[in-house]
PDB file of C-alpha atoms and ligand atoms in Angstrom:
ATOM      1  CA  MET A   1      15.582 -24.141  28.607  1.00  0.00           C
ATOM      2  CA  ASN A   2      18.352 -25.690  30.401  1.00  0.00           C
ATOM      3  CA  ASP A   3      18.331 -28.605  31.486  1.00  0.00           C
ATOM      4  CA  LYS A   4      19.542 -28.326  35.437  1.00  0.00           C
ATOM      5  CA  LYS A   5      17.440 -29.131  38.225  1.00  0.00           C
ATOM      6  CA  ILE A   6      14.962 -26.699  39.481  1.00  0.00           C
ATOM      7  CA  SER A   7      14.060 -26.408  43.256  1.00  0.00           C
ATOM      8  CA  ILE A   8      10.629 -27.946  44.208  1.00  0.00           C
ATOM      9  CA  ALA A   9      10.464 -24.169  45.545  1.00  0.00           C
ATOM     10  CA  VAL A  10      10.667 -22.761  41.955  1.00  0.00           C
ATOM     11  CA  ILE A  11       8.196 -25.171  40.695  1.00  0.00           C
ATOM     12  CA  LYS A  12       5.623 -24.246  43.347  1.00  0.00           C
ATOM     13  CA  ARG A  13       5.669 -20.891  43.356  1.00  0.00           C
ATOM     14  CA  LEU A  14       5.103 -21.364  38.789  1.00  0.00           C
ATOM     15  CA  PRO A  15       1.269 -22.425  39.098  1.00  0.00           C
ATOM     16  CA  ARG A  16       0.655 -19.004  41.569  1.00  0.00           C
ATOM     17  CA  TYR A  17       2.419 -16.719  38.703  1.00  0.00           C
ATOM     18  CA  TYR A  18       0.209 -19.085  36.044  1.00  0.00           C
ATOM     19  CA  ARG A  19      -3.188 -17.785  37.858  1.00  0.00           C
ATOM     20  CA  TYR A  20      -1.952 -14.043  38.563  1.00  0.00           C
ATOM     21  CA  LEU A  21      -0.628 -13.584  34.748  1.00  0.00           C
ATOM     22  CA  GLY A  22      -4.204 -15.148  34.052  1.00  0.00           C
ATOM     23  CA  ASP A  23      -5.530 -12.775  35.802  1.00  0.00           C
ATOM     24  CA  LEU A  24      -3.644 -10.189  33.933  1.00  0.00           C
ATOM     25  CA  LEU A  25      -5.133 -11.376  30.728  1.00  0.00           C
ATOM     26  CA  GLU A  26      -8.255 -11.014  31.620  1.00  0.00           C
ATOM     27  CA  ASN A  27      -7.870  -7.429  32.289  1.00  0.00           C
ATOM     28  CA  ASP A  28      -6.472  -6.863  28.221  1.00  0.00           C
ATOM     29  CA  LEU A  29      -2.872  -5.896  30.590  1.00  0.00           C
ATOM     30  CA  VAL A  30      -0.313  -6.243  27.298  1.00  0.00           C
ATOM     31  CA  ARG A  31       3.160  -5.889  29.347  1.00  0.00           C
ATOM     32  CA  ILE A  32       3.856  -5.753  33.068  1.00  0.00           C
ATOM     33  CA  SER A  33       7.258  -5.140  34.586  1.00  0.00           C
ATOM     34  CA  SER A  34       8.463  -7.775  37.275  1.00  0.00           C
ATOM     35  CA  LYS A  35       8.476  -4.529  40.001  1.00  0.00           C
ATOM     36  CA  GLU A  36       4.451  -4.109  39.464  1.00  0.00           C
ATOM     37  CA  LEU A  37       4.165  -7.570  39.371  1.00  0.00           C
ATOM     38  CA  SER A  38       5.889  -8.133  42.739  1.00  0.00           C
ATOM     39  CA  GLU A  39       3.537  -5.664  43.992  1.00  0.00           C
ATOM     40  CA  LYS A  40       0.475  -6.882  42.422  1.00  0.00           C
ATOM     41  CA  MET A  41       1.813 -10.845  44.197  1.00  0.00           C
ATOM     42  CA  GLY A  42       3.834  -9.494  47.227  1.00  0.00           C
ATOM     43  CA  VAL A  43       7.312 -11.360  45.918  1.00  0.00           C
ATOM     44  CA  THR A  44       9.909  -9.577  45.805  1.00  0.00           C
ATOM     45  CA  ALA A  45      10.984  -8.271  42.214  1.00  0.00           C
ATOM     46  CA  SER A  46      14.351 -10.083  42.178  1.00  0.00           C
ATOM     47  CA  GLN A  47      12.835 -13.118  43.109  1.00  0.00           C
ATOM     48  CA  ILE A  48      10.195 -13.343  40.070  1.00  0.00           C
ATOM     49  CA  ARG A  49      13.906 -12.313  37.985  1.00  0.00           C
ATOM     50  CA  GLN A  50      15.275 -15.880  39.752  1.00  0.00           C
ATOM     51  CA  ASP A  51      12.825 -17.950  39.254  1.00  0.00           C
ATOM     52  CA  LEU A  52      12.480 -16.999  35.890  1.00  0.00           C
ATOM     53  CA  ASN A  53      15.783 -17.042  35.030  1.00  0.00           C
ATOM     54  CA  ASN A  54      15.826 -20.776  35.260  1.00  0.00           C
ATOM     55  CA  PHE A  55      13.816 -21.476  32.480  1.00  0.00           C
ATOM     56  CA  GLY A  56      15.686 -18.666  30.356  1.00  0.00           C
ATOM     57  CA  GLY A  57      14.188 -15.280  31.953  1.00  0.00           C
ATOM     58  CA  PHE A  58      11.093 -14.104  29.397  1.00  0.00           C
ATOM     59  CA  GLY A  59      11.888 -10.656  30.463  1.00  0.00           C
ATOM     60  CA  GLN A  60      13.266  -7.497  28.135  1.00  0.00           C
ATOM     61  CA  GLN A  61      15.213  -4.738  30.131  1.00  0.00           C
ATOM     62  CA  GLY A  62      12.603  -1.396  30.070  1.00  0.00           C
ATOM     63  CA  TYR A  63      10.135  -3.295  28.948  1.00  0.00           C
ATOM     64  CA  GLY A  64       9.782  -6.014  31.449  1.00  0.00           C
ATOM     65  CA  TYR A  65       7.371  -8.995  30.496  1.00  0.00           C
ATOM     66  CA  ASN A  66       4.836  -9.087  27.982  1.00  0.00           C
ATOM     67  CA  VAL A  67       1.899 -10.897  29.486  1.00  0.00           C
ATOM     68  CA  GLU A  68       0.443 -13.445  27.159  1.00  0.00           C
ATOM     69  CA  HIS A  69       3.885 -14.972  26.306  1.00  0.00           C
ATOM     70  CA  LEU A  70       4.584 -15.299  29.920  1.00  0.00           C
ATOM     71  CA  HIS A  71       1.803 -16.897  30.894  1.00  0.00           C
ATOM     72  CA  HIS A  72       2.066 -18.859  27.502  1.00  0.00           C
ATOM     73  CA  GLU A  73       4.965 -20.265  28.455  1.00  0.00           C
ATOM     74  CA  ILE A  74       5.023 -21.094  32.044  1.00  0.00           C
ATOM     75  CA  GLY A  75       1.974 -23.428  30.984  1.00  0.00           C
ATOM     76  CA  LYS A  76       3.673 -24.965  28.662  1.00  0.00           C
ATOM     77  CA  ILE A  77       6.521 -25.007  31.922  1.00  0.00           C
ATOM     78  CA  LEU A  78       3.653 -27.128  33.726  1.00  0.00           C
ATOM     79  CA  GLY A  79       2.933 -29.504  31.153  1.00  0.00           C
ATOM     80  CA  LEU A  80      -0.628 -27.242  30.480  1.00  0.00           C
ATOM     81  CA  GLU A  81      -0.504 -27.437  26.903  1.00  0.00           C
ATOM     82  CA  HIS A  82      -1.234 -31.516  27.484  1.00  0.00           C
ATOM     83  CA  GLN A  83      -4.543 -32.840  27.643  1.00  0.00           C
ATOM     84  CA  TYR A  84      -5.054 -35.553  30.637  1.00  0.00           C
ATOM     85  CA  ASN A  85      -7.769 -38.272  31.034  1.00  0.00           C
ATOM     86  CA  ILE A  86      -8.793 -37.971  34.922  1.00  0.00           C
ATOM     87  CA  ILE A  87     -10.703 -40.538  36.935  1.00  0.00           C
ATOM     88  CA  ILE A  88     -11.914 -39.685  40.797  1.00  0.00           C
ATOM     89  CA  ILE A  89     -12.150 -43.045  43.122  1.00  0.00           C
ATOM     90  CA  GLY A  90     -14.320 -42.511  45.768  1.00  0.00           C
ATOM     91  CA  SER A  91     -17.199 -40.884  44.511  1.00  0.00           C
ATOM     92  CA  GLY A  92     -18.325 -39.102  48.504  1.00  0.00           C
ATOM     93  CA  ASN A  93     -18.504 -35.579  49.816  1.00  0.00           C
ATOM     94  CA  LEU A  94     -14.721 -34.832  48.400  1.00  0.00           C
ATOM     95  CA  GLY A  95     -14.719 -36.862  45.336  1.00  0.00           C
ATOM     96  CA  GLN A  96     -18.109 -35.332  43.757  1.00  0.00           C
ATOM     97  CA  ALA A  97     -17.083 -31.819  44.532  1.00  0.00           C
ATOM     98  CA  LEU A  98     -13.853 -32.187  42.821  1.00  0.00           C
ATOM     99  CA  ALA A  99     -16.171 -33.415  39.685  1.00  0.00           C
ATOM    100  CA  ASN A 100     -18.495 -30.544  40.169  1.00  0.00           C
ATOM    101  CA  TYR A 101     -15.252 -28.261  39.928  1.00  0.00           C
ATOM    102  CA  THR A 102     -15.248 -27.094  36.053  1.00  0.00           C
ATOM    103  CA  ASP A 103     -11.948 -25.398  36.131  1.00  0.00           C
ATOM    104  CA  PHE A 104      -9.503 -28.611  35.552  1.00  0.00           C
ATOM    105  CA  GLU A 105     -10.809 -28.863  32.771  1.00  0.00           C
ATOM    106  CA  ARG A 106     -10.027 -25.622  31.243  1.00  0.00           C
ATOM    107  CA  ARG A 107      -6.173 -26.403  32.468  1.00  0.00           C
ATOM    108  CA  GLY A 108      -6.837 -29.647  30.103  1.00  0.00           C
ATOM    109  CA  PHE A 109      -7.910 -32.681  33.254  1.00  0.00           C
ATOM    110  CA  HIS A 110     -10.497 -34.053  31.557  1.00  0.00           C
ATOM    111  CA  VAL A 111     -12.719 -36.358  34.686  1.00  0.00           C
ATOM    112  CA  LYS A 112     -13.532 -39.148  32.519  1.00  0.00           C
ATOM    113  CA  GLY A 113     -14.728 -41.186  35.451  1.00  0.00           C
ATOM    114  CA  LEU A 114     -15.899 -41.638  38.463  1.00  0.00           C
ATOM    115  CA  PHE A 115     -15.237 -45.141  41.102  1.00  0.00           C
ATOM    116  CA  ASP A 116     -16.860 -45.733  44.392  1.00  0.00           C
ATOM    117  CA  ILE A 117     -17.577 -49.079  46.402  1.00  0.00           C
ATOM    118  CA  ASN A 118     -20.690 -48.430  47.922  1.00  0.00           C
ATOM    119  CA  PRO A 119     -24.262 -49.432  46.049  1.00  0.00           C
ATOM    120  CA  ARG A 120     -25.889 -46.440  46.721  1.00  0.00           C
ATOM    121  CA  LEU A 121     -24.003 -44.284  45.143  1.00  0.00           C
ATOM    122  CA  VAL A 122     -23.036 -46.332  42.104  1.00  0.00           C
ATOM    123  CA  GLY A 123     -25.347 -45.855  39.022  1.00  0.00           C
ATOM    124  CA  MET A 124     -25.685 -41.778  40.447  1.00  0.00           C
ATOM    125  CA  THR A 125     -24.170 -39.118  38.070  1.00  0.00           C
ATOM    126  CA  VAL A 126     -22.430 -36.411  38.865  1.00  0.00           C
ATOM    127  CA  ARG A 127     -22.282 -33.411  36.210  1.00  0.00           C
ATOM    128  CA  GLY A 128     -23.627 -35.985  33.570  1.00  0.00           C
ATOM    129  CA  ILE A 129     -20.080 -38.816  34.437  1.00  0.00           C
ATOM    130  CA  GLU A 130     -21.791 -41.712  35.947  1.00  0.00           C
ATOM    131  CA  ILE A 131     -20.238 -43.257  38.871  1.00  0.00           C
ATOM    132  CA  LEU A 132     -19.211 -46.954  38.517  1.00  0.00           C
ATOM    133  CA  ASP A 133     -18.844 -50.009  40.658  1.00  0.00           C
ATOM    134  CA  ILE A 134     -15.157 -49.971  41.582  1.00  0.00           C
ATOM    135  CA  ASP A 135     -15.064 -53.510  39.639  1.00  0.00           C
ATOM    136  CA  LYS A 136     -14.919 -52.390  36.295  1.00  0.00           C
ATOM    137  CA  ILE A 137     -11.778 -50.020  37.214  1.00  0.00           C
ATOM    138  CA  GLU A 138      -8.799 -52.128  35.624  1.00  0.00           C
ATOM    139  CA  ASP A 139     -10.971 -51.990  32.218  1.00  0.00           C
ATOM    140  CA  PHE A 140     -11.549 -48.473  32.065  1.00  0.00           C
ATOM    141  CA  VAL A 141      -8.061 -47.151  33.421  1.00  0.00           C
ATOM    142  CA  LYS A 142      -7.096 -49.446  30.295  1.00  0.00           C
ATOM    143  CA  LEU A 143      -9.476 -48.808  27.428  1.00  0.00           C
ATOM    144  CA  MET A 144      -9.982 -45.279  28.170  1.00  0.00           C
ATOM    145  CA  LYS A 145      -6.125 -44.507  28.785  1.00  0.00           C
ATOM    146  CA  ILE A 146      -5.967 -43.083  32.386  1.00  0.00           C
ATOM    147  CA  ASP A 147      -3.099 -40.577  32.873  1.00  0.00           C
ATOM    148  CA  ILE A 148      -4.173 -39.429  36.261  1.00  0.00           C
ATOM    149  CA  ALA A 149      -6.538 -40.876  39.081  1.00  0.00           C
ATOM    150  CA  VAL A 150      -7.859 -38.686  42.596  1.00  0.00           C
ATOM    151  CA  LEU A 151      -8.029 -40.963  45.334  1.00  0.00           C
ATOM    152  CA  THR A 152     -10.506 -39.633  47.729  1.00  0.00           C
ATOM    153  CA  ILE A 153     -10.622 -42.381  49.823  1.00  0.00           C
ATOM    154  CA  PRO A 154      -9.950 -43.570  52.989  1.00  0.00           C
ATOM    155  CA  LYS A 155      -6.576 -44.520  53.735  1.00  0.00           C
ATOM    156  CA  GLN A 156      -6.982 -48.528  54.833  1.00  0.00           C
ATOM    157  CA  ASN A 157      -7.187 -49.163  50.539  1.00  0.00           C
ATOM    158  CA  ALA A 158      -5.262 -46.373  49.075  1.00  0.00           C
ATOM    159  CA  ILE A 159      -1.862 -47.891  48.610  1.00  0.00           C
ATOM    160  CA  THR A 160      -3.301 -50.873  47.410  1.00  0.00           C
ATOM    161  CA  ILE A 161      -5.298 -49.578  44.627  1.00  0.00           C
ATOM    162  CA  ALA A 162      -2.736 -47.248  44.124  1.00  0.00           C
ATOM    163  CA  ASN A 163      -0.543 -49.989  43.330  1.00  0.00           C
ATOM    164  CA  ASP A 164      -2.929 -51.424  41.162  1.00  0.00           C
ATOM    165  CA  LEU A 165      -3.477 -48.083  39.282  1.00  0.00           C
ATOM    166  CA  VAL A 166      -0.409 -48.038  38.442  1.00  0.00           C
ATOM    167  CA  LYS A 167       0.351 -51.611  37.405  1.00  0.00           C
ATOM    168  CA  TRP A 168      -2.196 -50.835  34.784  1.00  0.00           C
ATOM    169  CA  GLY A 169      -1.054 -47.504  33.313  1.00  0.00           C
ATOM    170  CA  VAL A 170      -2.091 -44.566  35.321  1.00  0.00           C
ATOM    171  CA  LYS A 171       1.079 -42.043  35.606  1.00  0.00           C
ATOM    172  CA  GLY A 172       0.087 -39.654  38.219  1.00  0.00           C
ATOM    173  CA  ILE A 173      -1.706 -40.213  41.449  1.00  0.00           C
ATOM    174  CA  TRP A 174      -3.121 -37.015  42.688  1.00  0.00           C
ATOM    175  CA  ASN A 175      -3.774 -38.188  46.878  1.00  0.00           C
ATOM    176  CA  PHE A 176      -6.236 -36.835  49.022  1.00  0.00           C
ATOM    177  CA  ALA A 177      -6.179 -39.599  51.007  1.00  0.00           C
ATOM    178  CA  PRO A 178      -4.677 -39.281  54.986  1.00  0.00           C
ATOM    179  CA  VAL A 179      -1.427 -41.264  54.019  1.00  0.00           C
ATOM    180  CA  ASP A 180       1.688 -40.201  51.982  1.00  0.00           C
ATOM    181  CA  LEU A 181       1.612 -41.986  48.989  1.00  0.00           C
ATOM    182  CA  LYS A 182       4.938 -40.590  47.926  1.00  0.00           C
ATOM    183  CA  VAL A 183       6.867 -43.327  49.767  1.00  0.00           C
ATOM    184  CA  SER A 184       5.128 -46.537  49.339  1.00  0.00           C
ATOM    185  CA  ILE A 185       4.624 -45.905  45.085  1.00  0.00           C
ATOM    186  CA  LYS A 186       7.614 -45.126  43.022  1.00  0.00           C
ATOM    187  CA  ASP A 187       6.653 -45.933  39.166  1.00  0.00           C
ATOM    188  CA  ALA A 188       4.062 -42.720  39.023  1.00  0.00           C
ATOM    189  CA  VAL A 189       4.577 -39.542  40.165  1.00  0.00           C
ATOM    190  CA  VAL A 190       2.491 -38.684  43.071  1.00  0.00           C
ATOM    191  CA  GLU A 191       1.066 -35.436  44.686  1.00  0.00           C
ATOM    192  CA  ASN A 192      -0.179 -35.778  48.199  1.00  0.00           C
ATOM    193  CA  VAL A 193      -2.636 -32.554  49.165  1.00  0.00           C
ATOM    194  CA  HIS A 194      -3.697 -31.762  52.140  1.00  0.00           C
ATOM    195  CA  LEU A 195      -5.616 -28.846  53.523  1.00  0.00           C
ATOM    196  CA  ALA A 196      -4.697 -29.407  56.970  1.00  0.00           C
ATOM    197  CA  ASP A 197      -1.213 -28.533  56.693  1.00  0.00           C
ATOM    198  CA  SER A 198      -2.807 -25.512  55.079  1.00  0.00           C
ATOM    199  CA  LEU A 199      -4.992 -24.912  58.224  1.00  0.00           C
ATOM    200  CA  MET A 200      -2.257 -25.242  59.994  1.00  0.00           C
ATOM    201  CA  THR A 201      -0.232 -22.465  58.972  1.00  0.00           C
ATOM    202  CA  LEU A 202      -2.873 -20.795  58.981  1.00  0.00           C
ATOM    203  CA  SER A 203      -3.244 -21.532  62.976  1.00  0.00           C
ATOM    204  CA  TYR A 204       0.517 -20.510  63.278  1.00  0.00           C
ATOM    205  CA  ASN A 205       0.600 -17.590  61.774  1.00  0.00           C
ATOM    206  CA  LEU A 206      -2.487 -16.749  63.755  1.00  0.00           C
ATOM    207  CA  ILE A 207      -0.753 -17.082  67.136  1.00  0.00           C
ATOM    208  CA  THR A 208       2.160 -15.348  66.014  1.00  0.00           C
ATOM    209  CA  LYS A 209       0.572 -12.205  65.021  1.00  0.00           C
ATOM    210  CA  GLU A 210      -1.419 -12.411  68.364  1.00  0.00           C
ATOM    211  CA  LYS A 211       2.199 -12.586  70.149  1.00  0.00           C
ATOM    212  CA  GLU A 212       3.688  -9.417  68.175  1.00  0.00           C
ATOM    213  CA  ASP A 213       0.656  -7.604  68.706  1.00  0.00           C
ATOM    214  CA  ALA A 214       0.604  -8.413  72.554  1.00  0.00           C
ATOM    215  CA  LEU A 215       4.351  -7.044  71.984  1.00  0.00           C
ATOM    216  CA  GLN A 216       3.329  -3.752  70.473  1.00  0.00           C
ATOM    217  CA  LEU A 217       0.708  -2.697  73.353  1.00  0.00           C
TER     218      LEU A 217
HETATM  219  P1  NAI B   1     -16.983 -39.512  52.046  1.00  0.00           P
HETATM  220  O1  NAI B   1     -16.952 -41.312  52.942  1.00  0.00           O
HETATM  221  O2  NAI B   1     -18.150 -38.990  52.022  1.00  0.00           O
HETATM  222  O3  NAI B   1     -15.951 -40.096  50.879  1.00  0.00           O
HETATM  223  C1  NAI B   1     -15.118 -41.484  50.604  1.00  0.00           C
HETATM  224  C2  NAI B   1     -15.826 -42.603  49.802  1.00  0.00           C
HETATM  225  O4  NAI B   1     -15.106 -43.297  49.616  1.00  0.00           O
HETATM  226  C3  NAI B   1     -17.327 -43.079  50.282  1.00  0.00           C
HETATM  227  O5  NAI B   1     -18.165 -43.037  49.246  1.00  0.00           O
HETATM  228  C4  NAI B   1     -16.845 -44.186  50.261  1.00  0.00           C
HETATM  229  O6  NAI B   1     -17.612 -45.608  49.897  1.00  0.00           O
HETATM  230  C5  NAI B   1     -15.806 -44.483  48.833  1.00  0.00           C
HETATM  231  N1  NAI B   1     -14.590 -45.848  48.920  1.00  0.00           N
HETATM  232  C6  NAI B   1     -14.383 -46.620  50.387  1.00  0.00           C
HETATM  233  N2  NAI B   1     -13.247 -47.482  50.229  1.00  0.00           N
HETATM  234  C7  NAI B   1     -13.415 -47.105  49.061  1.00  0.00           C
HETATM  235  C8  NAI B   1     -12.336 -48.157  47.803  1.00  0.00           C
HETATM  236  N3  NAI B   1     -11.808 -49.060  47.981  1.00  0.00           N
HETATM  237  N4  NAI B   1     -12.452 -47.639  46.890  1.00  0.00           N
HETATM  238  C9  NAI B   1     -13.834 -46.562  45.898  1.00  0.00           C
HETATM  239  N5  NAI B   1     -14.078 -46.159  47.366  1.00  0.00           N
HETATM  240  C10 NAI B   1     -14.453 -46.274  48.003  1.00  0.00           C
HETATM  241  O7  NAI B   1     -15.663 -39.035  52.235  1.00  0.00           O
HETATM  242  P2  NAI B   1     -14.781 -37.537  51.854  1.00  0.00           P
HETATM  243  O8  NAI B   1     -14.981 -36.184  52.949  1.00  0.00           O
HETATM  244  O9  NAI B   1     -15.248 -37.292  50.668  1.00  0.00           O
HETATM  245  O10 NAI B   1     -13.394 -37.561  52.408  1.00  0.00           O
HETATM  246  C11 NAI B   1     -12.447 -39.057  51.557  1.00  0.00           C
HETATM  247  C12 NAI B   1     -11.147 -38.866  51.988  1.00  0.00           C
HETATM  248  O11 NAI B   1     -10.458 -37.949  52.200  1.00  0.00           O
HETATM  249  C13 NAI B   1     -11.405 -39.055  53.689  1.00  0.00           C
HETATM  250  O12 NAI B   1     -10.330 -40.160  53.659  1.00  0.00           O
HETATM  251  C14 NAI B   1     -10.908 -37.991  54.145  1.00  0.00           C
HETATM  252  O13 NAI B   1     -10.065 -37.869  55.640  1.00  0.00           O
HETATM  253  C15 NAI B   1      -9.755 -37.328  53.063  1.00  0.00           C
HETATM  254  N6  NAI B   1     -10.058 -35.696  53.028  1.00  0.00           N
HETATM  255  C16 NAI B   1      -8.765 -35.337  52.843  1.00  0.00           C
HETATM  256  C17 NAI B   1      -8.303 -33.596  52.410  1.00  0.00           C
HETATM  257  C18 NAI B   1      -7.347 -33.699  52.542  1.00  0.00           C
HETATM  258  O14 NAI B   1      -7.201 -32.203  52.215  1.00  0.00           O
HETATM  259  N7  NAI B   1      -6.243 -34.394  52.124  1.00  0.00           N
HETATM  260  C19 NAI B   1      -9.143 -32.755  52.731  1.00  0.00           C
HETATM  261  C20 NAI B   1     -10.614 -33.429  52.977  1.00  0.00           C
HETATM  262  C21 NAI B   1     -10.903 -35.496  52.954  1.00  0.00           C
END
């Protein structure tokens, strides 16, 4: 792999390739052409080739791609051969839903702790993991060598908490709080998730389709 800067658009497509190839592997598929992969994924074959060429290709003329190899290589590019210790801060609806999702562990993300300020939640367990009082977080992060913190709290304290976490050694923040943390946090990698953005894209596509359908009448 060369060191040139890969565009965000390409990086955002990689998890999708990884997911599709994982499904193919589960169905014991050994190889696939870029044309077949493109038909399954609804992306052009040239897009797939261009994307993968950023990392050195992986395909062979006349053979296509070896599914297991490509899945493995994309996993490596995505850093999935690492194991990450994660904590969830804010153990309400969303925090508990994420803690209950076992698939993260399969990808190397291990939930080590849950935190909340609400005394009614502290002491409860989710999938065997105890919800701890937020007071314990500094020692916990340092002792357990936490790599990633998931923020599922309201926006009020999100920036302060995120800055503290980075000071204590957290390297990545998966932020669900309704505030754009990328702007405020400089020394860690931040990924903001806004499900409502996806819903608004759906809304846009719905009205666009309605307009197109109306024109065809
Ligand atoms: P919730 O009210 O069920 O849970 C929030 C939890 O955070 C509560 O248990 C509360 O006690 C705890 N909390 C508040 N301040 C805290 C602090 N300083 N330290 C530790 N814990 C603290 O709310 P829900 O539905 O789980 O949503 C959580 C947040 O995620 C909200 O801000 C919501 O707007 C946001 N959200 C974001 C989505 C997204 O796509 N980005 C989707 C859904 C919710």
